[in-house]
PDB file of C-alpha atoms in Angstrom:
ATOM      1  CA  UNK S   1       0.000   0.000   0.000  1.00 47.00           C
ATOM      2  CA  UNK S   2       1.807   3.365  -1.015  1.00 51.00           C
ATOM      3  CA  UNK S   3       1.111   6.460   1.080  1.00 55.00           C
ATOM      4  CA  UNK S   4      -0.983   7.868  -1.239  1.00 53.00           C
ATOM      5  CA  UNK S   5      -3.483   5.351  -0.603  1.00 49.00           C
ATOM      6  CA  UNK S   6      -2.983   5.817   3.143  1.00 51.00           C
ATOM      7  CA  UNK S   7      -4.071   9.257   3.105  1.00 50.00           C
ATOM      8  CA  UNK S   8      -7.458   8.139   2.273  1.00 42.00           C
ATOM      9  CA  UNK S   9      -8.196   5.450   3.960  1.00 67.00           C
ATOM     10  CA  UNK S  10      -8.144   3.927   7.605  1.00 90.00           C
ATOM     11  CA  UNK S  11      -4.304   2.444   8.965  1.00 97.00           C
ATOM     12  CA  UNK S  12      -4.620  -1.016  10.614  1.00 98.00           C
ATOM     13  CA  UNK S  13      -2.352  -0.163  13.043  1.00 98.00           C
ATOM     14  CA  UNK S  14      -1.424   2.935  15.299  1.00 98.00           C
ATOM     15  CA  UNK S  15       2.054   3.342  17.022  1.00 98.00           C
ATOM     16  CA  UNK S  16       1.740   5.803  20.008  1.00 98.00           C
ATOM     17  CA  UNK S  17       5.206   7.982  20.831  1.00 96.00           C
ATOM     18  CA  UNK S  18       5.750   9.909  24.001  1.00 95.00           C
ATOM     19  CA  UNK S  19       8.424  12.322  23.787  1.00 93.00           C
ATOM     20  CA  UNK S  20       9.892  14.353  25.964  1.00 93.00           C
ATOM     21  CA  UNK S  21      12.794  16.647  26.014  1.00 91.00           C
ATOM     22  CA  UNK S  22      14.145  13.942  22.698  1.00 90.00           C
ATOM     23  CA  UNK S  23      14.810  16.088  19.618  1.00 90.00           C
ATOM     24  CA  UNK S  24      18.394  15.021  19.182  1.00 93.00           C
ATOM     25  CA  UNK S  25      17.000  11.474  18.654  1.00 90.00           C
ATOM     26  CA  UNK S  26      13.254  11.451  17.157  1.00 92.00           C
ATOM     27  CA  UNK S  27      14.256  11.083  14.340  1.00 94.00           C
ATOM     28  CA  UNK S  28      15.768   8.218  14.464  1.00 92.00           C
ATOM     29  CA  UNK S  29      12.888   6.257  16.030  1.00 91.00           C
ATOM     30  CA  UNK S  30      10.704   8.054  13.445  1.00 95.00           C
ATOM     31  CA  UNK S  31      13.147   6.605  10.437  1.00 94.00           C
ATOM     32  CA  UNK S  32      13.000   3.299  11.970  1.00 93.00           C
ATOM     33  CA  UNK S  33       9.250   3.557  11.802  1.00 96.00           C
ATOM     34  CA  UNK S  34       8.958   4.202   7.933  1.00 97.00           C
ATOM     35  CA  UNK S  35      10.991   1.178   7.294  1.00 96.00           C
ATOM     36  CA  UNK S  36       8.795  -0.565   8.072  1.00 97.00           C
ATOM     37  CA  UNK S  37       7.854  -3.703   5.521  1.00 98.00           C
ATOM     38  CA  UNK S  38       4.021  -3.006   6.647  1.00 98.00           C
ATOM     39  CA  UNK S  39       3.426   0.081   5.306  1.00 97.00           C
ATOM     40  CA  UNK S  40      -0.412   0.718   6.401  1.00 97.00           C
ATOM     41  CA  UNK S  41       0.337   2.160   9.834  1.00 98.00           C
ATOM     42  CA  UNK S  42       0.192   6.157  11.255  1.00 98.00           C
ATOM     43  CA  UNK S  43       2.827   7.247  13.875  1.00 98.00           C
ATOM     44  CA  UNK S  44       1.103   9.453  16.519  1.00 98.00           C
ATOM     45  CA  UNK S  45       3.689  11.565  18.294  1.00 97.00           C
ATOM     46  CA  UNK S  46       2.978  12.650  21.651  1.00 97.00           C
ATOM     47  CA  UNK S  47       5.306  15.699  22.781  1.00 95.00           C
ATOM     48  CA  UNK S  48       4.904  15.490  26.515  1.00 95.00           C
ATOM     49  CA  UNK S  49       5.537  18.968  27.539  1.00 94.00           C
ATOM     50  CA  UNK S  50       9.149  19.091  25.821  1.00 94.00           C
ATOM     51  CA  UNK S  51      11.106  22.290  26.958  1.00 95.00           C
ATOM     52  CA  UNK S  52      13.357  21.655  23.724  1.00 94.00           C
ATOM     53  CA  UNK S  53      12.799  21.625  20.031  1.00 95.00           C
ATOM     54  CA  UNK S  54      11.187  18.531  19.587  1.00 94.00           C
ATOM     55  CA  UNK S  55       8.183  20.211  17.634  1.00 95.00           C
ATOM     56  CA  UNK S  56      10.543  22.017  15.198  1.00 96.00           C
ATOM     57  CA  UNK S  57      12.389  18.995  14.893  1.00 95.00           C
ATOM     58  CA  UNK S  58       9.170  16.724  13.587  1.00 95.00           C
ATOM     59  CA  UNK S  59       8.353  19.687  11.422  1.00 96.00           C
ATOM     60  CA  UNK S  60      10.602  18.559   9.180  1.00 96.00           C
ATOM     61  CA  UNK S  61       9.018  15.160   8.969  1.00 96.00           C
ATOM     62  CA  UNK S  62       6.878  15.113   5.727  1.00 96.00           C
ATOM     63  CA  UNK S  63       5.157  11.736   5.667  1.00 97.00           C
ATOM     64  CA  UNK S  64       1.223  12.070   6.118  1.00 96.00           C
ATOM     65  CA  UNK S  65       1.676   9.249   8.296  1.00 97.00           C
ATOM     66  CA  UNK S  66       3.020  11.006  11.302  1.00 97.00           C
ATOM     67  CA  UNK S  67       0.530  13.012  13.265  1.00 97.00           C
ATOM     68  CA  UNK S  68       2.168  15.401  15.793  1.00 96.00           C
ATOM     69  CA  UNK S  69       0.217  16.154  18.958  1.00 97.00           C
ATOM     70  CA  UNK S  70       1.573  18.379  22.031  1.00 96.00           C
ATOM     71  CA  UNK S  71       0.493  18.542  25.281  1.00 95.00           C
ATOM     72  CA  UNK S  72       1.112  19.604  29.089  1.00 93.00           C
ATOM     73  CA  UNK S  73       3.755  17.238  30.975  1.00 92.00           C
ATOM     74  CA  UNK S  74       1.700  14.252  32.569  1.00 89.00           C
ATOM     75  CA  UNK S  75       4.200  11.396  32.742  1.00 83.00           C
ATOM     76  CA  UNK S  76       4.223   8.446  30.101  1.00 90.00           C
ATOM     77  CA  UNK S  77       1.161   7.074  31.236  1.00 94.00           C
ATOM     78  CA  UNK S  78      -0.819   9.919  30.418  1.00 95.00           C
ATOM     79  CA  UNK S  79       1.101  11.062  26.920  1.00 96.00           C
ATOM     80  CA  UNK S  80      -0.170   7.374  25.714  1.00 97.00           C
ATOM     81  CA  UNK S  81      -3.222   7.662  26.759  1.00 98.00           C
ATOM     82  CA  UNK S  82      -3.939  11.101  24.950  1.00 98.00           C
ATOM     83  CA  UNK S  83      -2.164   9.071  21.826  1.00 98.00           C
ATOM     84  CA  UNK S  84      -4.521   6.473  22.261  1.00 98.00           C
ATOM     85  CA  UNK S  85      -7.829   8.771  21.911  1.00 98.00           C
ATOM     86  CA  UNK S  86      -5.867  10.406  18.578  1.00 97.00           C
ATOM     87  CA  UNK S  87      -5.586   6.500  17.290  1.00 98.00           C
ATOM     88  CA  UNK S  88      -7.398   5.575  13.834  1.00 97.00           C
ATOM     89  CA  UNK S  89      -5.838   2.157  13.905  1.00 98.00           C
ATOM     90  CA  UNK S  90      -7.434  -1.512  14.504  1.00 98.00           C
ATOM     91  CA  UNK S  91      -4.209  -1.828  16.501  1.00 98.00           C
ATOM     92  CA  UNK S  92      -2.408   0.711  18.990  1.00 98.00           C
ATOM     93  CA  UNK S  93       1.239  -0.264  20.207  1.00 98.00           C
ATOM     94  CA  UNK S  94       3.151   1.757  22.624  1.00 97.00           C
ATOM     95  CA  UNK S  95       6.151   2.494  21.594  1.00 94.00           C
ATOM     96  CA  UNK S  96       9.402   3.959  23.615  1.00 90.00           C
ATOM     97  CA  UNK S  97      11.325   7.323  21.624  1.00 87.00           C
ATOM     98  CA  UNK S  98      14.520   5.871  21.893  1.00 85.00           C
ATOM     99  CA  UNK S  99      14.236   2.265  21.106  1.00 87.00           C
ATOM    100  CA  UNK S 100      14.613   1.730  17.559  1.00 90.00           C
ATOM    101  CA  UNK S 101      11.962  -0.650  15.576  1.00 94.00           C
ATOM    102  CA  UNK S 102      13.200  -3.640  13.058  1.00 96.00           C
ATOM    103  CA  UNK S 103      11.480  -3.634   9.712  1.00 97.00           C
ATOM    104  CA  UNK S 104       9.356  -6.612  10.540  1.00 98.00           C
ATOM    105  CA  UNK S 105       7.671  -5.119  13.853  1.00 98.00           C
ATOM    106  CA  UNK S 106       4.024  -5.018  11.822  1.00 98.00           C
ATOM    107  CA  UNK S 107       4.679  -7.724   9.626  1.00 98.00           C
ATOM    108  CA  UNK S 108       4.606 -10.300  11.769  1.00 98.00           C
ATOM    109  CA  UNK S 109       1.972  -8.992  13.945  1.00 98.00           C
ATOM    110  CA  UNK S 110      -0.229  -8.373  10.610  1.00 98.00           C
ATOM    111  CA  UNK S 111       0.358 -11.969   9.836  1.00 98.00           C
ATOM    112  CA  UNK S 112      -0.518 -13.631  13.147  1.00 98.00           C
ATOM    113  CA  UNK S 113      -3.657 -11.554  13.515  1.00 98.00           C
ATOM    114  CA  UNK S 114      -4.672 -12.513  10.014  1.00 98.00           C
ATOM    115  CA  UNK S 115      -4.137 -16.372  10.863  1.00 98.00           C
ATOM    116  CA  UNK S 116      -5.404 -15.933  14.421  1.00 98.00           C
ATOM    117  CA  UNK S 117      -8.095 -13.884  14.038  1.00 97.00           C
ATOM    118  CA  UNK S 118      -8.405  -9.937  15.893  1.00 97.00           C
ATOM    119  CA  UNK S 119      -7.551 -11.136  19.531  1.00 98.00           C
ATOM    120  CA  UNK S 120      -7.612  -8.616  22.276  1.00 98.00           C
ATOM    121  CA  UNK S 121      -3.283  -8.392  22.859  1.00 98.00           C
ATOM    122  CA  UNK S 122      -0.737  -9.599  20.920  1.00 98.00           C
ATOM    123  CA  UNK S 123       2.971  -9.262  22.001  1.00 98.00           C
ATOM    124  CA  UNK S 124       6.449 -10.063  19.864  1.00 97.00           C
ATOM    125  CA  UNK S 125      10.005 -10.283  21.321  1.00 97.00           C
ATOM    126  CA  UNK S 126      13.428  -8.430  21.246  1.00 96.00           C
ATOM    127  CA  UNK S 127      16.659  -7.547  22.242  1.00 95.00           C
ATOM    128  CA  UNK S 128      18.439  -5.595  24.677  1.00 93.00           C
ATOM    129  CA  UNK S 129      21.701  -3.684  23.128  1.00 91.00           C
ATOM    130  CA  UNK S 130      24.570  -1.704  24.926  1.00 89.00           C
ATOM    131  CA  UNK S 131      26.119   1.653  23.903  1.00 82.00           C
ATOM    132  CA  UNK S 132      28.238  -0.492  21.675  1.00 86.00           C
ATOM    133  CA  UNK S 133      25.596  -2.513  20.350  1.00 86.00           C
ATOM    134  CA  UNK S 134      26.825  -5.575  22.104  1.00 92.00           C
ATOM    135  CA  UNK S 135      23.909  -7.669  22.915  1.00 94.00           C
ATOM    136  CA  UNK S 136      22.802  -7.722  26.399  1.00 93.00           C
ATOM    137  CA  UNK S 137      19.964 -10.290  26.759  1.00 93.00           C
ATOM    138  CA  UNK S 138      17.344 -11.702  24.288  1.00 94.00           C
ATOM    139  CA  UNK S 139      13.531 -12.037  25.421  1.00 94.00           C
ATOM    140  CA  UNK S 140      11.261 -13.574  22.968  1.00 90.00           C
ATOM    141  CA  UNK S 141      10.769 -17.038  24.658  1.00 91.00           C
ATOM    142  CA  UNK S 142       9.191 -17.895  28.123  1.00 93.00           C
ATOM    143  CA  UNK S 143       8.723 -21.418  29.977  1.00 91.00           C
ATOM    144  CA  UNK S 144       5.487 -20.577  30.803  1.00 95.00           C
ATOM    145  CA  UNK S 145       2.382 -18.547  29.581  1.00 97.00           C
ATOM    146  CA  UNK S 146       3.023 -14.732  29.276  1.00 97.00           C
ATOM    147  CA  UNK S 147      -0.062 -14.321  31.229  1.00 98.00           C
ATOM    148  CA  UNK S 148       1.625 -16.174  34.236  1.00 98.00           C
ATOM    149  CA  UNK S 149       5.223 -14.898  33.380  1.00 97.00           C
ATOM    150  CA  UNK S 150       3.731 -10.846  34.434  1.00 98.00           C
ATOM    151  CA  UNK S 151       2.526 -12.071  38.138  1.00 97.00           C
ATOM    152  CA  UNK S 152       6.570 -12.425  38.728  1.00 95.00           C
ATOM    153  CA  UNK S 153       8.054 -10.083  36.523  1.00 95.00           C
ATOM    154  CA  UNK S 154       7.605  -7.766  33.118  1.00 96.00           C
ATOM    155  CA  UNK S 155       9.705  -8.973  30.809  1.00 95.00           C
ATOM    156  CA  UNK S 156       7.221  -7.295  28.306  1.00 95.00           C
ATOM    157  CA  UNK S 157       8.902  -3.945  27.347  1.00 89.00           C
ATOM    158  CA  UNK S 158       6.125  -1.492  26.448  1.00 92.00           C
ATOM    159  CA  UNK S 159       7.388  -1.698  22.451  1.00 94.00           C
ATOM    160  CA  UNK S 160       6.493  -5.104  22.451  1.00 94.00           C
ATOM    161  CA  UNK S 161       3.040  -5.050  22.945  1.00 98.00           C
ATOM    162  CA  UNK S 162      -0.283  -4.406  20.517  1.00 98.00           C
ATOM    163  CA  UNK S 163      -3.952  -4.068  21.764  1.00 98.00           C
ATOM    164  CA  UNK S 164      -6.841  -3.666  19.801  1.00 98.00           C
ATOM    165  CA  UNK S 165      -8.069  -0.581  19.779  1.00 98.00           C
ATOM    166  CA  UNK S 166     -11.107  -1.068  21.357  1.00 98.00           C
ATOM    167  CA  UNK S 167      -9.221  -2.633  24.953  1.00 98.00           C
ATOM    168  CA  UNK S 168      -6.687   0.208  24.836  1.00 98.00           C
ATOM    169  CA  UNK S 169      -9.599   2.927  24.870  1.00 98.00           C
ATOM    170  CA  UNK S 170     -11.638   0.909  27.612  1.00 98.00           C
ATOM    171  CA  UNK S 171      -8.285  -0.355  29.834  1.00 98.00           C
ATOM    172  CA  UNK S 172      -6.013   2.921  29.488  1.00 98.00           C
ATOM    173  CA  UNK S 173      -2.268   3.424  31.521  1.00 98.00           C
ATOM    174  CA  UNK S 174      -3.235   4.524  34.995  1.00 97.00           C
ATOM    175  CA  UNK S 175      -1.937   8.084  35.185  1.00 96.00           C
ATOM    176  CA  UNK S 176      -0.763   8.393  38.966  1.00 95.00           C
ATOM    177  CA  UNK S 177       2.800   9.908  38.673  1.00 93.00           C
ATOM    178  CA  UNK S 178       4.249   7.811  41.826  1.00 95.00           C
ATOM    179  CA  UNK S 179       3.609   4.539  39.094  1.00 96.00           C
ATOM    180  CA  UNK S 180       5.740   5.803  36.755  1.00 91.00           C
ATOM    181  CA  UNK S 181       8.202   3.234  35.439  1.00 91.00           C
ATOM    182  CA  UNK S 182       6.111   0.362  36.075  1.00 96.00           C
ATOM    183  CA  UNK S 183       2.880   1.711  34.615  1.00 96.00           C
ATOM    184  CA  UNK S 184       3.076  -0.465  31.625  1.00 97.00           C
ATOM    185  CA  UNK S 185       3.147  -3.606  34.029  1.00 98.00           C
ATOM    186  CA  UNK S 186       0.433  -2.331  35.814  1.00 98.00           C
ATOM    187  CA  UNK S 187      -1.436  -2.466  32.570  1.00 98.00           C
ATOM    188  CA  UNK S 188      -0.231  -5.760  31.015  1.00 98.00           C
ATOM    189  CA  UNK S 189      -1.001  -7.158  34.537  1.00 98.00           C
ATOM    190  CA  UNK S 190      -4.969  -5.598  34.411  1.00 98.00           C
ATOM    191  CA  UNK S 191      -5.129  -7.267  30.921  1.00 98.00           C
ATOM    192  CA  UNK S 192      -3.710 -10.309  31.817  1.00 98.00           C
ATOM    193  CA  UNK S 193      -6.677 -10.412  34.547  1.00 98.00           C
ATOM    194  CA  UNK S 194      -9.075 -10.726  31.618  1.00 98.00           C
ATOM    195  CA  UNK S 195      -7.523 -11.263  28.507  1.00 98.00           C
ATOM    196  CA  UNK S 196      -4.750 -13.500  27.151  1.00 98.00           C
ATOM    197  CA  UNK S 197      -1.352 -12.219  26.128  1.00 98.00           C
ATOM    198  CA  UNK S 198      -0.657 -14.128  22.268  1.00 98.00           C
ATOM    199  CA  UNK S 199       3.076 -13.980  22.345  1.00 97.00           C
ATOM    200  CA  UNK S 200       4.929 -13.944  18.872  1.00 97.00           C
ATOM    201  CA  UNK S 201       8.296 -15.772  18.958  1.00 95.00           C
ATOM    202  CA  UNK S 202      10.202 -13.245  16.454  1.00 96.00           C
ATOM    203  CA  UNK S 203      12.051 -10.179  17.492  1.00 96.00           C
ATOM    204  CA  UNK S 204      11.555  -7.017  15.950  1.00 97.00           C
ATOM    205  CA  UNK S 205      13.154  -4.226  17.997  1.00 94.00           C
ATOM    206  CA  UNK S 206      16.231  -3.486  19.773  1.00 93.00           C
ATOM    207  CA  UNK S 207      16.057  -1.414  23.036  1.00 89.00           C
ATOM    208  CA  UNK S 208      19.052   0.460  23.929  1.00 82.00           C
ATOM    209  CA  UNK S 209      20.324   0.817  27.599  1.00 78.00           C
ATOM    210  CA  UNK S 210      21.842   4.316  28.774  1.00 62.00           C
ATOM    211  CA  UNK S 211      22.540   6.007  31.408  1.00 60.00           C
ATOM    212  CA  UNK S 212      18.907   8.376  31.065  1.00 53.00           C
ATOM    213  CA  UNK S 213      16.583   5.389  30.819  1.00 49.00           C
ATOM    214  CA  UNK S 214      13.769   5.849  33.888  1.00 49.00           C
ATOM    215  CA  UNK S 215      14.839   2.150  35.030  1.00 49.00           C
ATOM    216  CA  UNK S 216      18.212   3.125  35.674  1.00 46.00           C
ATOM    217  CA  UNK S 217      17.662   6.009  37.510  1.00 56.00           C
ATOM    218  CA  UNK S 218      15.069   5.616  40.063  1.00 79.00           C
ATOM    219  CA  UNK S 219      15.701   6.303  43.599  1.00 90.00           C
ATOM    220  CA  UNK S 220      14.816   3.989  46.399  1.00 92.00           C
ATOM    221  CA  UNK S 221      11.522   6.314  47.743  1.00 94.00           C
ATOM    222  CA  UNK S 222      10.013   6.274  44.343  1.00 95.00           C
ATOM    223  CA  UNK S 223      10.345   2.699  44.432  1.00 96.00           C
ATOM    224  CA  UNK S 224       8.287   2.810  47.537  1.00 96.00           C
ATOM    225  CA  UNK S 225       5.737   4.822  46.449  1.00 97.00           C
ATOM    226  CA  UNK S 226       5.622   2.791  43.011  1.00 97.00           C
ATOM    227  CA  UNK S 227       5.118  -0.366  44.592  1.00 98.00           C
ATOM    228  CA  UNK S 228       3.013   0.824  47.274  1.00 98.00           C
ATOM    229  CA  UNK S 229       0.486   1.765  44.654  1.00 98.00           C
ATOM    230  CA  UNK S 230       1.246  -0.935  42.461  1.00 98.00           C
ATOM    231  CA  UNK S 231       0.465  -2.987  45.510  1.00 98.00           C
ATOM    232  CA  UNK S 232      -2.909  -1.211  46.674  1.00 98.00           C
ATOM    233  CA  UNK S 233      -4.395  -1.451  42.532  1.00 98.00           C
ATOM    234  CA  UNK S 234      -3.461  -4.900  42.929  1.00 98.00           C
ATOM    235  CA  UNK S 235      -5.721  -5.711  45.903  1.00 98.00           C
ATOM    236  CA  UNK S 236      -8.561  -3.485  44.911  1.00 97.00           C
ATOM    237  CA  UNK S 237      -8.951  -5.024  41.097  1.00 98.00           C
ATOM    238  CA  UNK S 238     -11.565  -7.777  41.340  1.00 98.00           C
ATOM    239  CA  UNK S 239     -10.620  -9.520  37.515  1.00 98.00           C
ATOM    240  CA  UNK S 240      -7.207 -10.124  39.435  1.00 98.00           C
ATOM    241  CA  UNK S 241      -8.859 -12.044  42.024  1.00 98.00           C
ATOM    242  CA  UNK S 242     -10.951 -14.197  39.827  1.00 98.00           C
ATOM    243  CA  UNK S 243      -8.667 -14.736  37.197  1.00 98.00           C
ATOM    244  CA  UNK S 244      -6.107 -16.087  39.687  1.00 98.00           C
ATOM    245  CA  UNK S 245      -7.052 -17.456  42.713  1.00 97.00           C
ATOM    246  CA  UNK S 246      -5.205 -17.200  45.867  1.00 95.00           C
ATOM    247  CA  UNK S 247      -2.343 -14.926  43.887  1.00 98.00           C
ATOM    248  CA  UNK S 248      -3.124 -11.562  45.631  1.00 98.00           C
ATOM    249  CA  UNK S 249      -0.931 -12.223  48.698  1.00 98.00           C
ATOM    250  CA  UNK S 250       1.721 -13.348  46.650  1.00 98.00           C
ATOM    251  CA  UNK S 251       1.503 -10.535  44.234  1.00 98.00           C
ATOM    252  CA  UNK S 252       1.583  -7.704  46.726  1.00 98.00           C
ATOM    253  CA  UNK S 253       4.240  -9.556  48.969  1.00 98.00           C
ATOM    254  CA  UNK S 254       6.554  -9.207  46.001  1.00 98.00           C
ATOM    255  CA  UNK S 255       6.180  -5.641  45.989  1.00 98.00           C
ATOM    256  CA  UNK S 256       6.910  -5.315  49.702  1.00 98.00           C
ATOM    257  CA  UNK S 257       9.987  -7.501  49.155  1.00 98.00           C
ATOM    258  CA  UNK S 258      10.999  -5.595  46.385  1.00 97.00           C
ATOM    259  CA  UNK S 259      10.470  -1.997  48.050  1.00 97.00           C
ATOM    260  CA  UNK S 260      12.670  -4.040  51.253  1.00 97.00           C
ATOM    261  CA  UNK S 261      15.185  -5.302  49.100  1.00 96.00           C
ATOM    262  CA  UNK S 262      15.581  -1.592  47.346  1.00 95.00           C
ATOM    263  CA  UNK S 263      15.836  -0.015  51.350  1.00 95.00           C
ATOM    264  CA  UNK S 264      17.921  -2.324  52.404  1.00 94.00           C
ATOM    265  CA  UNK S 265      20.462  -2.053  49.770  1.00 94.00           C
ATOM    266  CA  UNK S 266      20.934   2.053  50.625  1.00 89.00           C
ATOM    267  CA  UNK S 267      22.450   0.683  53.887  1.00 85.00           C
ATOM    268  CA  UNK S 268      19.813   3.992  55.231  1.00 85.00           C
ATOM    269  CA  UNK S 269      16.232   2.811  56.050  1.00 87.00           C
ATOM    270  CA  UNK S 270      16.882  -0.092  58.320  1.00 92.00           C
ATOM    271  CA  UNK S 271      13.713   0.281  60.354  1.00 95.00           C
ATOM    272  CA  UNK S 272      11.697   0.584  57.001  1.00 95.00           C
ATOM    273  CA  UNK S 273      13.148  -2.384  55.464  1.00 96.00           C
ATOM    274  CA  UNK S 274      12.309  -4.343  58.337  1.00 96.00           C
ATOM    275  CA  UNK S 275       8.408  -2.792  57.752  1.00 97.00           C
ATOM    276  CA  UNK S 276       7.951  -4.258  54.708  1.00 97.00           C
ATOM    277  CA  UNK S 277       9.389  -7.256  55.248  1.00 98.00           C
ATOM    278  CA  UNK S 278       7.019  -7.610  58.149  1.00 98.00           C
ATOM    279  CA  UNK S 279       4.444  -6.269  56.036  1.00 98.00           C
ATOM    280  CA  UNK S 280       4.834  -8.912  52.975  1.00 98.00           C
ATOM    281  CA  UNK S 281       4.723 -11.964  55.367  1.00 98.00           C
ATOM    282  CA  UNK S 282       1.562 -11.028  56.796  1.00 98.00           C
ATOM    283  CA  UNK S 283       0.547 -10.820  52.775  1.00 98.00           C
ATOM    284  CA  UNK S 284       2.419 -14.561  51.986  1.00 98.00           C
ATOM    285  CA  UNK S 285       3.679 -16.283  54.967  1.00 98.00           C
ATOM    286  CA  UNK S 286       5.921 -18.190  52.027  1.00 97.00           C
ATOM    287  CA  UNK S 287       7.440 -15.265  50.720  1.00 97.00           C
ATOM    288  CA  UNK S 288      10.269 -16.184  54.114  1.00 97.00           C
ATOM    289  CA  UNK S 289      11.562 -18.786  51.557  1.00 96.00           C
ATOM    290  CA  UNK S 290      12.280 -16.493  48.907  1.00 96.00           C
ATOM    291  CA  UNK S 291      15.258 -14.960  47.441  1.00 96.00           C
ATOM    292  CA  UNK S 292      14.364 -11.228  47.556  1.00 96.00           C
ATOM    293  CA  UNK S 293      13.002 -11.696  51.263  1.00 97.00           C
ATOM    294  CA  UNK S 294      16.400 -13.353  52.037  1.00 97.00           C
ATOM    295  CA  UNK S 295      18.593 -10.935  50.237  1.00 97.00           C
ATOM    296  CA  UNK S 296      17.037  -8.080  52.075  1.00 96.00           C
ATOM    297  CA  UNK S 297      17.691  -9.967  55.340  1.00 96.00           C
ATOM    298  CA  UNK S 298      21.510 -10.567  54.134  1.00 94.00           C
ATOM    299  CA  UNK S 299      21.893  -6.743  53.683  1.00 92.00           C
ATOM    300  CA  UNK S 300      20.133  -6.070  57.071  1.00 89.00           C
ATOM    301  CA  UNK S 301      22.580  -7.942  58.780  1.00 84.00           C
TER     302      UNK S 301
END
């Protein structure tokens, strides 16, 4: 389909871009975009408040595909939700402004969902690179379902997964600013509770570690208030509950270990780690036997 065409009729898919603050590399994720071997897509940019000149840099951008949107600073969350309510697309995937995408990202999504029919979410894989494009780790292939895989961990960065339109709209990123850097789990672990995550076995981006990514930067009281809220959505969402059983405990333990584990490792907030260690056994008597709970102990002592 040539862009001509696209102007005049409806993209099956939608990838959603929060920016902020990244003209000196847009453009590169935007390049990466239209190579893509799907071509019926629209890129909705999402300037989140940028104090830079992001805008004038996407001015120069003349593919009708790319739709540039600005609004005031509200964390990731809320940029992809606003690019969410801007989508045309069957499809909506979230994708991260400094990652770069692999020509096959739609492809192979295009061709599962038209051999699987239009299923709610749809994830593929990829790879983790260094500053010398070394690579670090590849995730495309779990031992067990992806929907039990996110009550332990996210492997799922937020590039890798698609949702039909109609899910995104009615399950959107919860925009609380104390989530942020684990808002996409928070989501993925809400759809999980009533949806199943169809994983893809292919990768088709790269994602690039440095020193600015949100991960690597985080200091130990905004992990506690992450996974303090993380923990409270947890126990106040019903689909969890149903969906699995007798998890709950376990769920928000993890958080308490994790927010423990985080304290504890500061070598400042003794009394606090020993909180939430207190507090995650009342959650899971069994999280005792497990390795965060122990390695927090260890750096207690």
């Amino acid at each position: 389909m040539s862009v001509d065409t696209f102007v005049s009729s409806s993209p099956f898919f939608t990838i959603v871009v929060p920016c902020y603050n990244r003209a000196d590399i847009v453009l590169d994720t935007v390049n990466s975009v239209l190579k893509q071997e799907y071509q019926n897509f629209e890129l909705v940019l999402v300037d989140d408040g940028s104090k830079d000149n992001t805008r004038e840099v996407v001015a120069t951008v003349t593919d009708p595909r790319v739709r540039y949107f600005y609004k005031e600073n509200g964390e990731r969350g809320a940029a992809r939700n606003y690019g969410a309510r801007q989508a045309r697309g069957s499809y909506i995937n979230f994708f991260d402004s400094d990652d770069e995408m692999y020509p096959n990202h739609l492809l192979v999504v295009k061709e599962f969902l038209d051999q699987n029919g239009q299923v709610e979410v749809v994830h593929t894989g990829y790879e983790r690179l260094d500053g010398q494009d070394h690579v670090i780790s590849e995730v495309y292939e779990f031992k067990e379902s992806t929907n039990e895989v996110l009550l332990h961990d996210n492997p799922l960065a937020c590039n890798t997964v698609f949702v039909r339109r109609d899910i995104a709209l009615a399950n959107p990123f919860e925009e609380d600013r104390r989530l942020a850097s684990a808002e996409d789990w928070e989501l993925w672990v809400r759809l999980a509770s009533k949806y199943t995550f169809h994983p893809i076995r292919r990768k088709t981006f790269c994602l690039r570690e440095h020193d600015g990514r949100s991960l690597n930067t985080i200091a130990p009281e905004a992990v506690r208030r992450r996974d303090e809220l993380f923990a409270e959505l947890i126990k106040r969402n019903p689909d969890f509950a149903r969906r699995f059983p007798n998890r709950t405990g376990q769920f928000v333990a993890d958080r308490y270990t994790f927010i423990s584990l985080t304290l504890a490792l500061s070598k400042q907030h003794r009394a606090e780690t020993m909180r939430y260690l207190w507090k995650a056994v009342q959650q899971d008597p069994t999280v005792l036997w497990r390795r965060r709970f122990l390695a927090s102990v260890k750096h207690l002592l």
